[in-house]
């Protein structure tokens, strides 16, 4: 019978201390805590949690193994559906997925599925558990473009089916947004991301870095010259948006992608690395999503006074509640219902401040969100040295532009079916490249679906 | 890892390196560039492509030691390797898409300032291979810094040298030599391609605007990823923000906001570094024309 105790909290680094370092904020559970939390699970016959997981992890089964004290069995159950449990346990918006559907959440707090998954993933890695074995080759070859969550999930599933898979990655490290986007203090690179990518390699998946598909090699060359029978495009949505307001090209204005790439991928916060970063003393981050939270908390850790400027109110912030809470605890200043109209600079072209206008919420728009409306004459200036634009991203047009027959919609996203088939035969796509910027777990779900579709396509041809 | 097969010093602090990079060599075209990372702790540095050989699978780069990162690169020897070598990046030069008639009838002038000789070389070479003998101005501070002269002379008879101190060829700036060729030697050009320091490209563009000659420049902005995902390289061209790494690096020189581009280039130069660089330049006898 399930244990009727309150949710077991996960231990965290003290906010005052963590605001000065890049170490992980959340320490997670130890074995005792994990087993106690696992004991809360009702073990539903029709588990709503597993249905709500985009990669269909068998949640009650792994939690059951955990209550029995068999962590290795729990790890193997998760590995059947995901090779990135330590990543997903940390960065998934569980409140909208598995935990959001947990029956315990109706009257109280849902089972802390994310923390349990993270515990199992971390434990398996620390014990050196081998979870992935290469399958016998089936004689077919598939190319995957991009080594982010979509590409890794797709490649892992195909490798398990016996395909010879090569991932082509544009950057020098595999992982996509897990490497360049999500900061070390939420997702450690060496301890978590790299070993989980290594698990995908262990299935026999080859990862070729430094390859710019569309420049170094085209999709057509992969299909016609290099002998791949199908291609999966999981190239993400990495093209940053700017506002188009005056002053946006002043020195000190950067995209969140640039700021986070310098710190996460290039380790600019560590003096032993060559890549520089400019933080100034006062940083304003424009935007309200998770990327904005990551950027503002990074700026804080680099020693700046940091603020969020967002045009709607706190209730509409698209970032996870937990991230907003963490940011506030670390001393981030939130300025809601505020929208930039101009970036101000000195006569040498460096940022001195940002001119904003106050907003109020008007009628709900077609998406149901109340749209912000400017209050005339309410302009005011916020002094700052750095402005980070975190307004969202869209897919990079390079692959579509260099691949005949590959259609995109007006937002630049690749046109694809729910199974991942694009408008070009043999070419499949999934993740942010199709949906625009979304979540790690949705991208992984899309990668798994596409792997099944690619398998059907290749077998159907043979 | 990308092995260095050959290293040769071209001038003080300037080296040529031939690197094993079959994929880049196979795909490279004139006008494109690449990004290198020296080792685990290195930064991503954009470099121009000086030459490539698809058959051998090699790419040649020319690099000048000007900062901490480039100093570390020039310390590499034959047999050492780059951790990463990414490319080719950016659009190829537009003229490779010209019709044979247009190619044959276009009179090209390339203006190569300093290290700009390296990216100009594959363009002039491509044209020579397609039967076009372009004019080339190689500009340098002094005779010792004139790069790739012999290599250019094997491609075209029309090679002109300009040095600031007159130690070789024409004494004066490349812009003055350009005017001299057009106004006094009766040369006519349909397209000028200028590659070199931002300040040189700015003044070539101002000169050719006066002379009414369409002009292409190759912008050497700051870059991080070089694939369009960060916007560190953004420039204003014709009033619009463009990303040099994916939409360039070549743009209409008459449309580029050079003052903004030069200011943005200095974004990560700390005040101390600036001072030191200016002092060193002055000590070496350089007179700054732009008031630094």
PDB file of N, CA and C in Angstrom, chain A residues 3-91:
ATOM      1  N   UNK A   3       2.417   4.809   0.619  1.00  0.00           N
ATOM      2  CA  UNK A   3       2.743   5.538   1.826  1.00  0.00           C
ATOM      3  C   UNK A   3       2.163   6.962   1.763  1.00  0.00           C
ATOM      4  N   UNK A   4       1.267   7.293   2.697  1.00  0.00           N
ATOM      5  CA  UNK A   4       0.626   8.623   2.647  1.00  0.00           C
ATOM      6  C   UNK A   4       1.436   9.658   3.407  1.00  0.00           C
ATOM      7  N   UNK A   5       2.558  10.009   2.835  1.00  0.00           N
ATOM      8  CA  UNK A   5       3.411  11.022   3.472  1.00  0.00           C
ATOM      9  C   UNK A   5       3.516  12.208   2.521  1.00  0.00           C
ATOM     10  N   UNK A   6       3.923  13.372   3.025  1.00  0.00           N
ATOM     11  CA  UNK A   6       4.114  14.500   2.099  1.00  0.00           C
ATOM     12  C   UNK A   6       5.269  14.215   1.135  1.00  0.00           C
ATOM     13  N   UNK A   7       5.262  14.934   0.003  1.00  0.00           N
ATOM     14  CA  UNK A   7       6.319  14.805  -0.997  1.00  0.00           C
ATOM     15  C   UNK A   7       7.678  15.062  -0.332  1.00  0.00           C
ATOM     16  N   UNK A   8       8.657  14.236  -0.650  1.00  0.00           N
ATOM     17  CA  UNK A   8      10.006  14.396  -0.084  1.00  0.00           C
ATOM     18  C   UNK A   8      10.728  15.510  -0.835  1.00  0.00           C
ATOM     19  N   UNK A   9      11.146  16.551  -0.134  1.00  0.00           N
ATOM     20  CA  UNK A   9      11.818  17.643  -0.846  1.00  0.00           C
ATOM     21  C   UNK A   9      13.225  17.234  -1.287  1.00  0.00           C
ATOM     22  N   UNK A  10      13.686  17.817  -2.403  1.00  0.00           N
ATOM     23  CA  UNK A  10      15.063  17.576  -2.857  1.00  0.00           C
ATOM     24  C   UNK A  10      15.951  18.658  -2.275  1.00  0.00           C
ATOM     25  N   UNK A  11      17.137  18.259  -1.865  1.00  0.00           N
ATOM     26  CA  UNK A  11      18.056  19.229  -1.251  1.00  0.00           C
ATOM     27  C   UNK A  11      18.628  20.177  -2.299  1.00  0.00           C
ATOM     28  N   UNK A  12      18.849  21.443  -1.876  1.00  0.00           N
ATOM     29  CA  UNK A  12      19.351  22.458  -2.804  1.00  0.00           C
ATOM     30  C   UNK A  12      20.493  23.248  -2.191  1.00  0.00           C
ATOM     31  N   UNK A  13      21.305  23.833  -3.060  1.00  0.00           N
ATOM     32  CA  UNK A  13      22.371  24.727  -2.628  1.00  0.00           C
ATOM     33  C   UNK A  13      21.748  26.037  -2.121  1.00  0.00           C
ATOM     34  N   UNK A  14      22.304  26.608  -1.062  1.00  0.00           N
ATOM     35  CA  UNK A  14      21.809  27.858  -0.494  1.00  0.00           C
ATOM     36  C   UNK A  14      21.816  28.977  -1.543  1.00  0.00           C
ATOM     37  N   UNK A  15      20.692  29.722  -1.681  1.00  0.00           N
ATOM     38  CA  UNK A  15      20.617  30.742  -2.749  1.00  0.00           C
ATOM     39  C   UNK A  15      21.741  31.782  -2.702  1.00  0.00           C
ATOM     40  N   UNK A  16      22.099  32.220  -1.501  1.00  0.00           N
ATOM     41  CA  UNK A  16      23.126  33.263  -1.401  1.00  0.00           C
ATOM     42  C   UNK A  16      24.475  32.757  -1.899  1.00  0.00           C
ATOM     43  N   UNK A  17      24.743  31.471  -1.648  1.00  0.00           N
ATOM     44  CA  UNK A  17      26.021  30.886  -2.084  1.00  0.00           C
ATOM     45  C   UNK A  17      25.983  30.575  -3.577  1.00  0.00           C
ATOM     46  N   UNK A  18      24.881  29.954  -4.013  1.00  0.00           N
ATOM     47  CA  UNK A  18      24.848  29.488  -5.405  1.00  0.00           C
ATOM     48  C   UNK A  18      24.832  30.635  -6.408  1.00  0.00           C
ATOM     49  N   UNK A  19      24.364  31.830  -5.991  1.00  0.00           N
ATOM     50  CA  UNK A  19      24.346  32.972  -6.901  1.00  0.00           C
ATOM     51  C   UNK A  19      25.758  33.408  -7.273  1.00  0.00           C
ATOM     52  N   UNK A  20      26.768  32.823  -6.614  1.00  0.00           N
ATOM     53  CA  UNK A  20      28.148  33.200  -6.915  1.00  0.00           C
ATOM     54  C   UNK A  20      28.929  32.069  -7.574  1.00  0.00           C
ATOM     55  N   UNK A  21      28.278  30.926  -7.846  1.00  0.00           N
ATOM     56  CA  UNK A  21      29.024  29.839  -8.488  1.00  0.00           C
ATOM     57  C   UNK A  21      28.199  29.172  -9.580  1.00  0.00           C
ATOM     58  N   UNK A  22      28.843  28.298 -10.357  1.00  0.00           N
ATOM     59  CA  UNK A  22      28.160  27.621 -11.456  1.00  0.00           C
ATOM     60  C   UNK A  22      27.865  26.157 -11.121  1.00  0.00           C
ATOM     61  N   UNK A  23      27.990  25.809  -9.819  1.00  0.00           N
ATOM     62  CA  UNK A  23      27.703  24.430  -9.444  1.00  0.00           C
ATOM     63  C   UNK A  23      26.204  24.179  -9.436  1.00  0.00           C
ATOM     64  N   UNK A  24      25.835  22.922  -9.529  1.00  0.00           N
ATOM     65  CA  UNK A  24      24.428  22.591  -9.664  1.00  0.00           C
ATOM     66  C   UNK A  24      23.614  23.070  -8.459  1.00  0.00           C
ATOM     67  N   UNK A  25      22.466  23.692  -8.761  1.00  0.00           N
ATOM     68  CA  UNK A  25      21.601  24.242  -7.718  1.00  0.00           C
ATOM     69  C   UNK A  25      20.975  23.128  -6.887  1.00  0.00           C
ATOM     70  N   UNK A  26      20.429  22.122  -7.578  1.00  0.00           N
ATOM     71  CA  UNK A  26      19.693  21.069  -6.892  1.00  0.00           C
ATOM     72  C   UNK A  26      20.581  19.846  -6.699  1.00  0.00           C
ATOM     73  N   UNK A  27      20.653  19.341  -5.464  1.00  0.00           N
ATOM     74  CA  UNK A  27      21.497  18.169  -5.196  1.00  0.00           C
ATOM     75  C   UNK A  27      20.776  16.847  -5.468  1.00  0.00           C
ATOM     76  N   UNK A  28      19.448  16.911  -5.568  1.00  0.00           N
ATOM     77  CA  UNK A  28      18.701  15.677  -5.829  1.00  0.00           C
ATOM     78  C   UNK A  28      18.552  14.823  -4.577  1.00  0.00           C
ATOM     79  N   UNK A  29      18.009  13.622  -4.770  1.00  0.00           N
ATOM     80  CA  UNK A  29      17.780  12.695  -3.655  1.00  0.00           C
ATOM     81  C   UNK A  29      18.997  11.798  -3.408  1.00  0.00           C
ATOM     82  N   UNK A  30      19.100  11.298  -2.171  1.00  0.00           N
ATOM     83  CA  UNK A  30      19.976  10.148  -1.926  1.00  0.00           C
ATOM     84  C   UNK A  30      19.083   8.895  -1.942  1.00  0.00           C
ATOM     85  N   UNK A  31      19.675   7.727  -1.779  1.00  0.00           N
ATOM     86  CA  UNK A  31      18.909   6.480  -1.912  1.00  0.00           C
ATOM     87  C   UNK A  31      17.721   6.419  -0.949  1.00  0.00           C
ATOM     88  N   UNK A  32      17.991   6.825   0.289  1.00  0.00           N
ATOM     89  CA  UNK A  32      16.938   6.775   1.309  1.00  0.00           C
ATOM     90  C   UNK A  32      15.757   7.678   0.931  1.00  0.00           C
ATOM     91  N   UNK A  33      16.084   8.905   0.529  1.00  0.00           N
ATOM     92  CA  UNK A  33      15.036   9.859   0.129  1.00  0.00           C
ATOM     93  C   UNK A  33      14.278   9.350  -1.097  1.00  0.00           C
ATOM     94  N   UNK A  34      15.018   8.800  -2.046  1.00  0.00           N
ATOM     95  CA  UNK A  34      14.389   8.320  -3.277  1.00  0.00           C
ATOM     96  C   UNK A  34      13.422   7.180  -2.964  1.00  0.00           C
ATOM     97  N   UNK A  35      13.841   6.255  -2.092  1.00  0.00           N
ATOM     98  CA  UNK A  35      12.954   5.131  -1.765  1.00  0.00           C
ATOM     99  C   UNK A  35      11.718   5.598  -1.013  1.00  0.00           C
ATOM    100  N   UNK A  36      11.922   6.602  -0.153  1.00  0.00           N
ATOM    101  CA  UNK A  36      10.788   7.145   0.599  1.00  0.00           C
ATOM    102  C   UNK A  36       9.784   7.808  -0.359  1.00  0.00           C
ATOM    103  N   UNK A  37      10.307   8.615  -1.276  1.00  0.00           N
ATOM    104  CA  UNK A  37       9.426   9.282  -2.245  1.00  0.00           C
ATOM    105  C   UNK A  37       8.746   8.234  -3.131  1.00  0.00           C
ATOM    106  N   UNK A  38       9.505   7.227  -3.565  1.00  0.00           N
ATOM    107  CA  UNK A  38       8.950   6.179  -4.439  1.00  0.00           C
ATOM    108  C   UNK A  38       7.792   5.462  -3.754  1.00  0.00           C
ATOM    109  N   UNK A  39       7.874   5.389  -2.436  1.00  0.00           N
ATOM    110  CA  UNK A  39       6.833   4.660  -1.703  1.00  0.00           C
ATOM    111  C   UNK A  39       5.482   5.388  -1.750  1.00  0.00           C
ATOM    112  N   UNK A  40       5.461   6.609  -2.221  1.00  0.00           N
ATOM    113  CA  UNK A  40       4.189   7.351  -2.325  1.00  0.00           C
ATOM    114  C   UNK A  40       3.379   6.935  -3.546  1.00  0.00           C
ATOM    115  N   UNK A  41       4.027   6.313  -4.526  1.00  0.00           N
ATOM    116  CA  UNK A  41       3.368   5.986  -5.801  1.00  0.00           C
ATOM    117  C   UNK A  41       2.281   4.935  -5.564  1.00  0.00           C
ATOM    118  N   UNK A  42       1.082   5.155  -6.152  1.00  0.00           N
ATOM    119  CA  UNK A  42      -0.044   4.231  -5.970  1.00  0.00           C
ATOM    120  C   UNK A  42       0.067   3.024  -6.894  1.00  0.00           C
ATOM    121  N   UNK A  43       0.972   3.079  -7.862  1.00  0.00           N
ATOM    122  CA  UNK A  43       1.115   1.970  -8.813  1.00  0.00           C
ATOM    123  C   UNK A  43      -0.151   1.754  -9.635  1.00  0.00           C
ATOM    124  N   UNK A  44      -0.686   2.823 -10.176  1.00  0.00           N
ATOM    125  CA  UNK A  44      -1.950   2.768 -10.935  1.00  0.00           C
ATOM    126  C   UNK A  44      -1.913   1.696 -12.018  1.00  0.00           C
ATOM    127  N   UNK A  45      -3.053   1.034 -12.221  1.00  0.00           N
ATOM    128  CA  UNK A  45      -3.160   0.025 -13.285  1.00  0.00           C
ATOM    129  C   UNK A  45      -3.120   0.691 -14.645  1.00  0.00           C
ATOM    130  N   UNK A  46      -3.823   1.842 -14.768  1.00  0.00           N
ATOM    131  CA  UNK A  46      -3.752   2.618 -16.012  1.00  0.00           C
ATOM    132  C   UNK A  46      -2.983   3.890 -15.703  1.00  0.00           C
ATOM    133  N   UNK A  47      -1.651   3.833 -15.801  1.00  0.00           N
ATOM    134  CA  UNK A  47      -0.849   4.961 -15.336  1.00  0.00           C
ATOM    135  C   UNK A  47      -0.964   6.190 -16.249  1.00  0.00           C
ATOM    136  N   UNK A  48      -1.590   7.228 -15.709  1.00  0.00           N
ATOM    137  CA  UNK A  48      -1.738   8.474 -16.491  1.00  0.00           C
ATOM    138  C   UNK A  48      -0.386   9.154 -16.687  1.00  0.00           C
ATOM    139  N   UNK A  49       0.521   8.937 -15.736  1.00  0.00           N
ATOM    140  CA  UNK A  49       1.841   9.566 -15.827  1.00  0.00           C
ATOM    141  C   UNK A  49       2.590   9.099 -17.068  1.00  0.00           C
ATOM    142  N   UNK A  50       2.594   7.763 -17.303  1.00  0.00           N
ATOM    143  CA  UNK A  50       3.354   7.204 -18.429  1.00  0.00           C
ATOM    144  C   UNK A  50       2.762   7.671 -19.753  1.00  0.00           C
ATOM    145  N   UNK A  51       1.418   7.791 -19.798  1.00  0.00           N
ATOM    146  CA  UNK A  51       0.766   8.273 -21.011  1.00  0.00           C
ATOM    147  C   UNK A  51       1.174   9.709 -21.316  1.00  0.00           C
ATOM    148  N   UNK A  52       1.443  10.479 -20.265  1.00  0.00           N
ATOM    149  CA  UNK A  52       1.773  11.891 -20.456  1.00  0.00           C
ATOM    150  C   UNK A  52       3.255  12.122 -20.742  1.00  0.00           C
ATOM    151  N   UNK A  53       4.044  11.044 -20.693  1.00  0.00           N
ATOM    152  CA  UNK A  53       5.479  11.184 -20.983  1.00  0.00           C
ATOM    153  C   UNK A  53       5.691  11.056 -22.486  1.00  0.00           C
ATOM    154  N   UNK A  54       6.263  12.078 -23.130  1.00  0.00           N
ATOM    155  CA  UNK A  54       6.430  12.040 -24.586  1.00  0.00           C
ATOM    156  C   UNK A  54       7.295  10.895 -25.094  1.00  0.00           C
ATOM    157  N   UNK A  55       8.159  10.313 -24.233  1.00  0.00           N
ATOM    158  CA  UNK A  55       8.926   9.157 -24.709  1.00  0.00           C
ATOM    159  C   UNK A  55       8.426   7.861 -24.065  1.00  0.00           C
ATOM    160  N   UNK A  56       7.283   7.939 -23.349  1.00  0.00           N
ATOM    161  CA  UNK A  56       6.609   6.761 -22.792  1.00  0.00           C
ATOM    162  C   UNK A  56       7.455   5.927 -21.836  1.00  0.00           C
ATOM    163  N   UNK A  57       8.201   6.578 -20.954  1.00  0.00           N
ATOM    164  CA  UNK A  57       8.934   5.842 -19.926  1.00  0.00           C
ATOM    165  C   UNK A  57       7.913   5.086 -19.053  1.00  0.00           C
ATOM    166  N   UNK A  58       8.200   3.822 -18.742  1.00  0.00           N
ATOM    167  CA  UNK A  58       7.282   3.020 -17.920  1.00  0.00           C
ATOM    168  C   UNK A  58       7.472   3.422 -16.457  1.00  0.00           C
ATOM    169  N   UNK A  59       6.781   4.492 -16.101  1.00  0.00           N
ATOM    170  CA  UNK A  59       7.033   5.147 -14.821  1.00  0.00           C
ATOM    171  C   UNK A  59       6.696   4.271 -13.606  1.00  0.00           C
ATOM    172  N   UNK A  60       5.458   3.719 -13.511  1.00  0.00           N
ATOM    173  CA  UNK A  60       5.161   2.927 -12.306  1.00  0.00           C
ATOM    174  C   UNK A  60       6.106   1.728 -12.161  1.00  0.00           C
ATOM    175  N   UNK A  61       6.525   1.150 -13.293  1.00  0.00           N
ATOM    176  CA  UNK A  61       7.406  -0.020 -13.226  1.00  0.00           C
ATOM    177  C   UNK A  61       8.768   0.355 -12.645  1.00  0.00           C
ATOM    178  N   UNK A  62       9.330   1.483 -13.092  1.00  0.00           N
ATOM    179  CA  UNK A  62      10.656   1.815 -12.555  1.00  0.00           C
ATOM    180  C   UNK A  62      10.545   2.256 -11.097  1.00  0.00           C
ATOM    181  N   UNK A  63       9.437   2.928 -10.770  1.00  0.00           N
ATOM    182  CA  UNK A  63       9.270   3.354  -9.379  1.00  0.00           C
ATOM    183  C   UNK A  63       9.077   2.124  -8.474  1.00  0.00           C
ATOM    184  N   UNK A  64       8.377   1.125  -8.999  1.00  0.00           N
ATOM    185  CA  UNK A  64       8.176  -0.089  -8.217  1.00  0.00           C
ATOM    186  C   UNK A  64       9.523  -0.762  -7.918  1.00  0.00           C
ATOM    187  N   UNK A  65      10.375  -0.851  -8.950  1.00  0.00           N
ATOM    188  CA  UNK A  65      11.704  -1.449  -8.749  1.00  0.00           C
ATOM    189  C   UNK A  65      12.473  -0.672  -7.678  1.00  0.00           C
ATOM    190  N   UNK A  66      12.282   0.640  -7.675  1.00  0.00           N
ATOM    191  CA  UNK A  66      12.972   1.494  -6.709  1.00  0.00           C
ATOM    192  C   UNK A  66      12.478   1.233  -5.284  1.00  0.00           C
ATOM    193  N   UNK A  67      11.176   1.055  -5.119  1.00  0.00           N
ATOM    194  CA  UNK A  67      10.663   0.773  -3.770  1.00  0.00           C
ATOM    195  C   UNK A  67      11.191  -0.568  -3.271  1.00  0.00           C
ATOM    196  N   UNK A  68      11.454  -1.495  -4.196  1.00  0.00           N
ATOM    197  CA  UNK A  68      12.020  -2.803  -3.825  1.00  0.00           C
ATOM    198  C   UNK A  68      13.507  -2.687  -3.518  1.00  0.00           C
ATOM    199  N   UNK A  69      14.065  -1.508  -3.802  1.00  0.00           N
ATOM    200  CA  UNK A  69      15.489  -1.306  -3.569  1.00  0.00           C
ATOM    201  C   UNK A  69      16.376  -1.758  -4.718  1.00  0.00           C
ATOM    202  N   UNK A  70      15.762  -2.110  -5.858  1.00  0.00           N
ATOM    203  CA  UNK A  70      16.546  -2.572  -7.007  1.00  0.00           C
ATOM    204  C   UNK A  70      16.736  -1.425  -8.014  1.00  0.00           C
ATOM    205  N   UNK A  71      17.727  -0.564  -7.728  1.00  0.00           N
ATOM    206  CA  UNK A  71      17.924   0.616  -8.573  1.00  0.00           C
ATOM    207  C   UNK A  71      18.376   0.214  -9.971  1.00  0.00           C
ATOM    208  N   UNK A  72      19.184  -0.848 -10.054  1.00  0.00           N
ATOM    209  CA  UNK A  72      19.674  -1.291 -11.370  1.00  0.00           C
ATOM    210  C   UNK A  72      18.510  -1.697 -12.262  1.00  0.00           C
ATOM    211  N   UNK A  73      17.535  -2.395 -11.683  1.00  0.00           N
ATOM    212  CA  UNK A  73      16.360  -2.789 -12.468  1.00  0.00           C
ATOM    213  C   UNK A  73      15.601  -1.550 -12.922  1.00  0.00           C
ATOM    214  N   UNK A  74      15.479  -0.571 -12.018  1.00  0.00           N
ATOM    215  CA  UNK A  74      14.798   0.680 -12.376  1.00  0.00           C
ATOM    216  C   UNK A  74      15.512   1.346 -13.553  1.00  0.00           C
ATOM    217  N   UNK A  75      16.851   1.358 -13.506  1.00  0.00           N
ATOM    218  CA  UNK A  75      17.630   1.990 -14.569  1.00  0.00           C
ATOM    219  C   UNK A  75      17.398   1.277 -15.900  1.00  0.00           C
ATOM    220  N   UNK A  76      17.320  -0.050 -15.864  1.00  0.00           N
ATOM    221  CA  UNK A  76      17.106  -0.790 -17.112  1.00  0.00           C
ATOM    222  C   UNK A  76      15.718  -0.547 -17.683  1.00  0.00           C
ATOM    223  N   UNK A  77      14.742  -0.378 -16.800  1.00  0.00           N
ATOM    224  CA  UNK A  77      13.380  -0.107 -17.287  1.00  0.00           C
ATOM    225  C   UNK A  77      13.357   1.255 -18.002  1.00  0.00           C
ATOM    226  N   UNK A  78      13.975   2.252 -17.398  1.00  0.00           N
ATOM    227  CA  UNK A  78      13.999   3.578 -18.045  1.00  0.00           C
ATOM    228  C   UNK A  78      14.759   3.508 -19.371  1.00  0.00           C
ATOM    229  N   UNK A  79      15.886   2.789 -19.373  1.00  0.00           N
ATOM    230  CA  UNK A  79      16.749   2.745 -20.559  1.00  0.00           C
ATOM    231  C   UNK A  79      16.048   2.160 -21.784  1.00  0.00           C
ATOM    232  N   UNK A  80      14.984   1.374 -21.550  1.00  0.00           N
ATOM    233  CA  UNK A  80      14.254   0.850 -22.706  1.00  0.00           C
ATOM    234  C   UNK A  80      13.655   1.981 -23.540  1.00  0.00           C
ATOM    235  N   UNK A  81      13.337   3.100 -22.878  1.00  0.00           N
ATOM    236  CA  UNK A  81      12.677   4.197 -23.588  1.00  0.00           C
ATOM    237  C   UNK A  81      13.494   5.479 -23.654  1.00  0.00           C
ATOM    238  N   UNK A  82      14.481   5.628 -22.805  1.00  0.00           N
ATOM    239  CA  UNK A  82      15.255   6.867 -22.806  1.00  0.00           C
ATOM    240  C   UNK A  82      16.668   6.610 -22.336  1.00  0.00           C
ATOM    241  N   UNK A  83      17.627   7.186 -23.091  1.00  0.00           N
ATOM    242  CA  UNK A  83      19.017   7.071 -22.666  1.00  0.00           C
ATOM    243  C   UNK A  83      19.480   8.350 -21.967  1.00  0.00           C
ATOM    244  N   UNK A  84      18.544   9.274 -21.743  1.00  0.00           N
ATOM    245  CA  UNK A  84      18.928  10.535 -21.099  1.00  0.00           C
ATOM    246  C   UNK A  84      18.163  10.793 -19.803  1.00  0.00           C
ATOM    247  N   UNK A  85      18.079   9.799 -18.889  1.00  0.00           N
ATOM    248  CA  UNK A  85      17.273  10.013 -17.681  1.00  0.00           C
ATOM    249  C   UNK A  85      17.820  11.121 -16.775  1.00  0.00           C
ATOM    250  N   UNK A  86      19.142  11.257 -16.697  1.00  0.00           N
ATOM    251  CA  UNK A  86      19.702  12.290 -15.827  1.00  0.00           C
ATOM    252  C   UNK A  86      19.446  13.684 -16.389  1.00  0.00           C
ATOM    253  N   UNK A  87      19.386  13.762 -17.738  1.00  0.00           N
ATOM    254  CA  UNK A  87      19.057  15.039 -18.373  1.00  0.00           C
ATOM    255  C   UNK A  87      17.572  15.340 -18.170  1.00  0.00           C
ATOM    256  N   UNK A  88      16.710  14.387 -18.554  1.00  0.00           N
ATOM    257  CA  UNK A  88      15.267  14.633 -18.491  1.00  0.00           C
ATOM    258  C   UNK A  88      14.791  14.829 -17.059  1.00  0.00           C
ATOM    259  N   UNK A  89      15.330  14.063 -16.138  1.00  0.00           N
ATOM    260  CA  UNK A  89      14.938  14.227 -14.742  1.00  0.00           C
ATOM    261  C   UNK A  89      15.218  15.648 -14.274  1.00  0.00           C
ATOM    262  N   UNK A  90      16.228  16.280 -14.862  1.00  0.00           N
ATOM    263  CA  UNK A  90      16.589  17.642 -14.455  1.00  0.00           C
ATOM    264  C   UNK A  90      15.829  18.727 -15.200  1.00  0.00           C
ATOM    265  N   UNK A  91      15.649  18.581 -16.521  1.00  0.00           N
ATOM    266  CA  UNK A  91      15.149  19.737 -17.287  1.00  0.00           C
ATOM    267  C   UNK A  91      13.731  19.603 -17.841  1.00  0.00           C
TER     268      UNK A  91
END
